[in-house]
Amino acid sequence: MAMWIQAQQLQGEALHQMQALYGQHFPIEVRHYLAQWIECQLWDSVELDNPSEEAKAKRLLENLVAELQKKAQLQGGEDGFLLKIKLGHYANQLKSTYDRCPLELVRCIKHILHSEQRLVQEATNASSGSGVQAMDSLSQRHQQINQSFEELRLATQETENELRKLQHSQEYFIIQYQENLRIQAQLSSLSSLPQAERTQRETTLQSKRTTVEAWLTREASTLQKYRLDLSEQHQKTLVVLRKQQTLILDEELIQWKRRQQLAGNGGPHEGGLDVLQSWCEKLADLIWQNRQQIRRCEHLTQQLPLPGPMEELLSKLNADITDIISALVTSTFIIEKQPPQVLKTQTKFAATVRLLVGGKLNVHMNPPQVKAVIVSEQQAKALLKNESTHSESSGDILNNNCVMEYQQATGTLSAHFRNMSLKRIKRSDRRGAESVTEEKFTVLFESQFSVGGNELVFHVKTLSLPVVVIVHGSQDNNATATVLWDNAFSEPGRVPFTVPDKVLWPQLCDTLDMKYKAEMHSGRGLSEDNMVFLAQKAFTSSSNNPEDSRNMTISWAQFNRESLPGRNFTFWQWFDGVVELMKKHLKPHWNDGAILGFVNKQQAQDMLMSKPNGTFLLRFSDSEIGGITIAWVAENPNKLVWNLLPYTTKDFSIRSLADRISDLNHLLFLYPDRPKDEVFSKYYTPLLCKYQPHRFPSWAALLPGPHVGPRTDWTLQELTVVSTGTSGVTGRGGASWLHWISLLHDT
């Protein structure tokens, strides 16, 4: 299905070429609705020039028609009626077209798949050389998994055939064994016959008994060999099953969970679970078939005991296959939608858990109930060590029970917790300088159900990503830092919830860039210059060389425990303030490239001093969380760079940045040389709604230099334009001179 998803992203001529591959010979609707099934088949294993391969092609055709018919039957409701008819028609059409020449169907589909792959590779190569390698790697990995499934299917079918032969041979053996007993009974009854007749009958029966017993001896040896050979085949199948299951659960599923975790930091969406579920269902089906075969072997052995190690072998096989299916079931009980990682008490939240093999194992026939409880880090550690916690919890969650629901159309078995609320939290003793926003909890989801008519009972548990519990919105900032660090730097399979205390600076840069781009909904993330600025802030450094910080490490304390020098806030609190300001009010301007932002006061001065009067730039305040200031160059009478009192979210809730810049007639060029109206005019409020700037006394213009003292009698922080002339205060565009009034503490 991965190929079809990529094929649907084609554009222009490539899209037309892809569409031209389809027609009445093979409708595009069939490709769409059976995408996953089609890509899982081993079309390349069919040799088109070998007539003996026609039987294999015939099976593929029959399976294709059957899949189409099954898909048609699943369509329901008003919207699905026409699709049901259409898919049924395509099934009949393909059967009639290729029934006498099934190899042509294989030829057709191979051509389509190879052409799609070529078009996708060319399109990806045009945009990114690395993209082709990633796609090839994904395609190869999926092909390897599908190839292994085909090998397992053939091996399971072979052992099924061998088992039937064994059963048939054993049944015939039992018949002959009963015949031997009947002969012995006849010999025992000869004593009542006359001597002559008895001698004749005895000779015949003895000869017959000798023949039957000789056959039984040979056949017993043959049966034992059949049993041993079959056990050996099952052992080989179990090795491949374990390897396949490890690949899917310990690599593919773990990678999905890692993507889900990084998505919490703003990474790409983790993707759907359909492909993973199909693989897990195939595993479940194959494991269950092999388990049933082993159970039948045990039954045959009990029915006809023969000397040898069979009982021990089968007992071990049964234990191994039970371990395999137990691992599959417990590992595929997963959290599809995580609860919020910053969890506020008395606030509604949701989560979804899913059992990937629930439909295949018919768990939905008796829908299990799932319970959610919140547990501490120590309790989570005890759970993973299988130390009993006796349903201990660290708080009370309302609406924490939910019955799993089965969706027949998609084959998913899920429990949707829609209205949970954390009523109370019980905190543990904190360590050292740890704050409440560094304490991690997790939501434990657990359930119990049986499969195979109560043959196997499973108690399944899964833990959510770490959760930080807050009781007030003011704690959100620090709680988010804890979650961000954990999501970014935790290792798979860790002891809950250990994370490194220090990481390389480039690693943190990648995390901050991911977060920033996600919040801005933009491809414009943090540049190398931005990273240098952040390194200067984090390490109190003056170096402008990015190489100087490449091998440096930053600790959790530097990130969000210790305040920046001369400030009352941490590095993260400053950065998060910038993110909040930008996403709420300034996102379009960032995406337009109008905001440089990550520039310090001295850099701004160096950049502007060589520019014409009225050139300005926008940079983030060093002194105020979530503040942005305007730095501009003007002569009064000497050329100076001025910095405006920082604007914050509160200011932009009153009047937008674009309108504020519009109000300032002597702001002329956005650095380096773009006319301000060219950049900001599309965001101006229409004139009829324009805000009228407040005016201040003309003596304000006489205040000396760019560093103006604190205001004592003004009530507005808005930038105010005042001009002085011989006749006093004039309006916007007045003739004499311009000053901007600001609190020039360290901005």
mmCIF file of C-alpha atoms in Angstrom, residues 399-550:
data_model
loop_
_atom_site.group_PDB
_atom_site.id
_atom_site.type_symbol
_atom_site.label_atom_id
_atom_site.label_comp_id
_atom_site.label_asym_id
_atom_site.label_seq_id
_atom_site.Cartn_x
_atom_site.Cartn_y
_atom_site.Cartn_z
ATOM 1 C CA ASN A 399 -15.026 7.564 33.172
ATOM 2 C CA ASN A 400 -12.040 5.214 33.105
ATOM 3 C CA ASN A 401 -13.803 2.065 31.877
ATOM 4 C CA CYS A 402 -14.632 1.392 28.249
ATOM 5 C CA VAL A 403 -15.787 -1.617 26.218
ATOM 6 C CA MET A 404 -13.861 -2.382 23.039
ATOM 7 C CA GLU A 405 -15.873 -1.903 19.851
ATOM 8 C CA TYR A 406 -15.418 -3.820 16.592
ATOM 9 C CA GLN A 407 -15.692 -2.007 13.261
ATOM 10 C CA GLN A 408 -16.464 -4.637 10.668
ATOM 11 C CA ALA A 409 -15.690 -2.412 7.688
ATOM 12 C CA THR A 410 -12.112 -1.823 8.843
ATOM 13 C CA GLY A 411 -11.614 -4.895 11.024
ATOM 14 C CA THR A 412 -10.452 -2.787 13.965
ATOM 15 C CA LEU A 413 -11.110 -3.540 17.624
ATOM 16 C CA SER A 414 -10.707 -0.391 19.722
ATOM 17 C CA ALA A 415 -11.747 1.249 22.964
ATOM 18 C CA HIS A 416 -12.426 4.992 22.688
ATOM 19 C CA PHE A 417 -12.148 6.840 25.986
ATOM 20 C CA ARG A 418 -13.857 10.126 25.150
ATOM 21 C CA ASN A 419 -14.660 11.764 28.485
ATOM 22 C CA MET A 420 -11.969 10.932 31.007
ATOM 23 C CA SER A 421 -11.038 13.463 33.665
ATOM 24 C CA LEU A 422 -8.317 13.358 36.307
ATOM 25 C CA LYS A 423 -10.088 14.193 39.536
ATOM 26 C CA ARG A 424 -7.172 13.856 41.948
ATOM 27 C CA ILE A 425 -3.427 13.200 41.827
ATOM 28 C CA LYS A 426 -1.203 11.782 44.553
ATOM 29 C CA ARG A 427 2.372 12.982 44.224
ATOM 30 C CA SER A 428 5.435 11.155 45.468
ATOM 31 C CA ASP A 429 8.404 12.598 47.339
ATOM 32 C CA ARG A 430 10.526 14.639 44.939
ATOM 33 C CA ARG A 431 14.260 14.230 44.513
ATOM 34 C CA GLY A 432 16.665 17.098 45.077
ATOM 35 C CA ALA A 433 15.808 20.157 42.970
ATOM 36 C CA GLU A 434 13.041 18.343 41.071
ATOM 37 C CA SER A 435 9.830 20.377 40.751
ATOM 38 C CA VAL A 436 6.272 19.115 40.398
ATOM 39 C CA THR A 437 6.471 19.780 36.650
ATOM 40 C CA GLU A 438 9.373 17.321 36.381
ATOM 41 C CA GLU A 439 7.431 14.477 38.013
ATOM 42 C CA LYS A 440 6.258 11.930 35.446
ATOM 43 C CA PHE A 441 3.203 9.708 35.544
ATOM 44 C CA THR A 442 1.678 7.381 32.964
ATOM 45 C CA VAL A 443 -1.804 6.149 32.153
ATOM 46 C CA LEU A 444 -2.007 2.351 32.425
ATOM 47 C CA PHE A 445 -4.578 0.655 30.185
ATOM 48 C CA GLU A 446 -5.362 -2.970 31.013
ATOM 49 C CA SER A 447 -7.838 -5.624 29.929
ATOM 50 C CA GLN A 448 -8.463 -9.349 30.081
ATOM 51 C CA PHE A 449 -9.966 -11.638 27.447
ATOM 52 C CA SER A 450 -9.779 -15.188 26.136
ATOM 53 C CA VAL A 451 -9.319 -16.715 22.688
ATOM 54 C CA GLY A 452 -10.113 -20.114 21.307
ATOM 55 C CA GLY A 453 -13.139 -20.711 23.535
ATOM 56 C CA ASN A 454 -11.329 -19.863 26.786
ATOM 57 C CA GLU A 455 -8.408 -22.008 25.654
ATOM 58 C CA LEU A 456 -6.003 -19.109 26.255
ATOM 59 C CA VAL A 457 -6.633 -16.227 28.652
ATOM 60 C CA PHE A 458 -4.666 -13.003 28.254
ATOM 61 C CA HIS A 459 -4.191 -10.165 30.719
ATOM 62 C CA VAL A 460 -2.848 -7.306 28.623
ATOM 63 C CA LYS A 461 -1.390 -3.968 29.743
ATOM 64 C CA THR A 462 0.087 -0.979 27.999
ATOM 65 C CA LEU A 463 1.534 2.275 29.309
ATOM 66 C CA SER A 464 1.008 5.683 27.784
ATOM 67 C CA LEU A 465 3.832 8.075 27.038
ATOM 68 C CA PRO A 466 4.925 9.948 30.174
ATOM 69 C CA VAL A 467 2.375 12.416 31.513
ATOM 70 C CA VAL A 468 3.077 15.516 33.586
ATOM 71 C CA VAL A 469 0.134 16.507 35.771
ATOM 72 C CA ILE A 470 -0.566 20.181 36.395
ATOM 73 C CA VAL A 471 -3.246 21.935 38.419
ATOM 74 C CA HIS A 472 -2.843 25.433 36.969
ATOM 75 C CA GLY A 473 -2.186 26.840 33.498
ATOM 76 C CA SER A 474 0.919 28.651 34.759
ATOM 77 C CA GLN A 475 2.633 25.248 35.077
ATOM 78 C CA ASP A 476 2.099 24.378 31.415
ATOM 79 C CA ASN A 477 5.358 25.908 30.209
ATOM 80 C CA ASN A 478 7.625 23.894 32.523
ATOM 81 C CA ALA A 479 5.567 20.715 32.090
ATOM 82 C CA THR A 480 5.946 21.014 28.312
ATOM 83 C CA ALA A 481 9.721 21.231 28.746
ATOM 84 C CA THR A 482 9.731 17.932 30.667
ATOM 85 C CA VAL A 483 7.652 16.256 27.976
ATOM 86 C CA LEU A 484 9.734 17.708 25.126
ATOM 87 C CA TRP A 485 13.010 16.466 26.654
ATOM 88 C CA ASP A 486 11.538 13.023 27.365
ATOM 89 C CA ASN A 487 10.034 12.570 23.911
ATOM 90 C CA ALA A 488 13.210 13.675 22.185
ATOM 91 C CA PHE A 489 15.876 11.809 24.113
ATOM 92 C CA SER A 490 14.345 8.667 25.638
ATOM 93 C CA GLU A 491 15.637 5.311 24.393
ATOM 94 C CA PRO A 492 13.415 2.380 23.340
ATOM 95 C CA GLY A 493 13.039 -0.222 26.078
ATOM 96 C CA ARG A 494 14.212 2.126 28.819
ATOM 97 C CA VAL A 495 13.391 1.757 32.482
ATOM 98 C CA PRO A 496 10.518 4.213 33.104
ATOM 99 C CA PHE A 497 11.165 7.087 32.610
ATOM 100 C CA THR A 498 14.911 7.538 32.496
ATOM 101 C CA VAL A 499 16.389 10.119 30.136
ATOM 102 C CA PRO A 500 19.933 11.415 29.754
ATOM 103 C CA ASP A 501 20.762 14.423 31.906
ATOM 104 C CA LYS A 502 22.913 15.887 29.115
ATOM 105 C CA VAL A 503 22.618 15.799 25.324
ATOM 106 C CA LEU A 504 24.678 17.194 22.476
ATOM 107 C CA TRP A 505 23.691 20.714 21.486
ATOM 108 C CA PRO A 506 22.885 19.728 17.832
ATOM 109 C CA GLN A 507 20.426 17.128 19.172
ATOM 110 C CA LEU A 508 18.565 19.801 21.091
ATOM 111 C CA CYS A 509 18.689 22.080 18.045
ATOM 112 C CA ASP A 510 16.945 19.411 15.978
ATOM 113 C CA THR A 511 14.262 19.103 18.664
ATOM 114 C CA LEU A 512 13.704 22.871 18.899
ATOM 115 C CA ASP A 513 13.578 23.143 15.106
ATOM 116 C CA MET A 514 10.982 20.354 14.907
ATOM 117 C CA LYS A 515 8.857 22.035 17.568
ATOM 118 C CA TYR A 516 9.160 25.470 15.981
ATOM 119 C CA LYS A 517 8.241 24.332 12.455
ATOM 120 C CA ALA A 518 5.248 22.411 13.763
ATOM 121 C CA GLU A 519 3.927 25.405 15.699
ATOM 122 C CA MET A 520 4.467 27.729 12.730
ATOM 123 C CA HIS A 521 2.925 25.220 10.290
ATOM 124 C CA SER A 522 5.806 26.112 8.043
ATOM 125 C CA GLY A 523 8.792 24.651 6.304
ATOM 126 C CA ARG A 524 10.770 27.656 7.502
ATOM 127 C CA GLY A 525 12.380 26.418 10.655
ATOM 128 C CA LEU A 526 15.437 27.591 12.545
ATOM 129 C CA SER A 527 18.441 28.540 10.410
ATOM 130 C CA GLU A 528 22.072 27.997 11.294
ATOM 131 C CA ASP A 529 22.301 31.654 12.317
ATOM 132 C CA ASN A 530 19.293 31.168 14.588
ATOM 133 C CA MET A 531 21.016 28.177 16.181
ATOM 134 C CA VAL A 532 24.144 30.246 16.784
ATOM 135 C CA PHE A 533 22.019 32.886 18.532
ATOM 136 C CA LEU A 534 20.366 30.210 20.692
ATOM 137 C CA ALA A 535 23.773 28.722 21.553
ATOM 138 C CA GLN A 536 24.977 32.151 22.643
ATOM 139 C CA LYS A 537 21.951 32.453 24.907
ATOM 140 C CA ALA A 538 22.162 28.908 26.316
ATOM 141 C CA PHE A 539 25.913 28.933 26.959
ATOM 142 C CA THR A 540 26.407 32.682 27.623
ATOM 143 C CA SER A 541 28.776 32.710 24.676
ATOM 144 C CA SER A 542 29.769 35.417 22.204
ATOM 145 C CA SER A 543 30.994 33.058 19.471
ATOM 146 C CA ASN A 544 29.453 33.443 16.020
ATOM 147 C CA ASN A 545 30.990 30.221 14.739
ATOM 148 C CA PRO A 546 28.487 27.304 14.652
ATOM 149 C CA GLU A 547 31.366 24.818 14.886
ATOM 150 C CA ASP A 548 32.198 26.048 18.379
ATOM 151 C CA SER A 549 28.982 24.621 19.819
ATOM 152 C CA ARG A 550 28.746 21.493 17.682
#
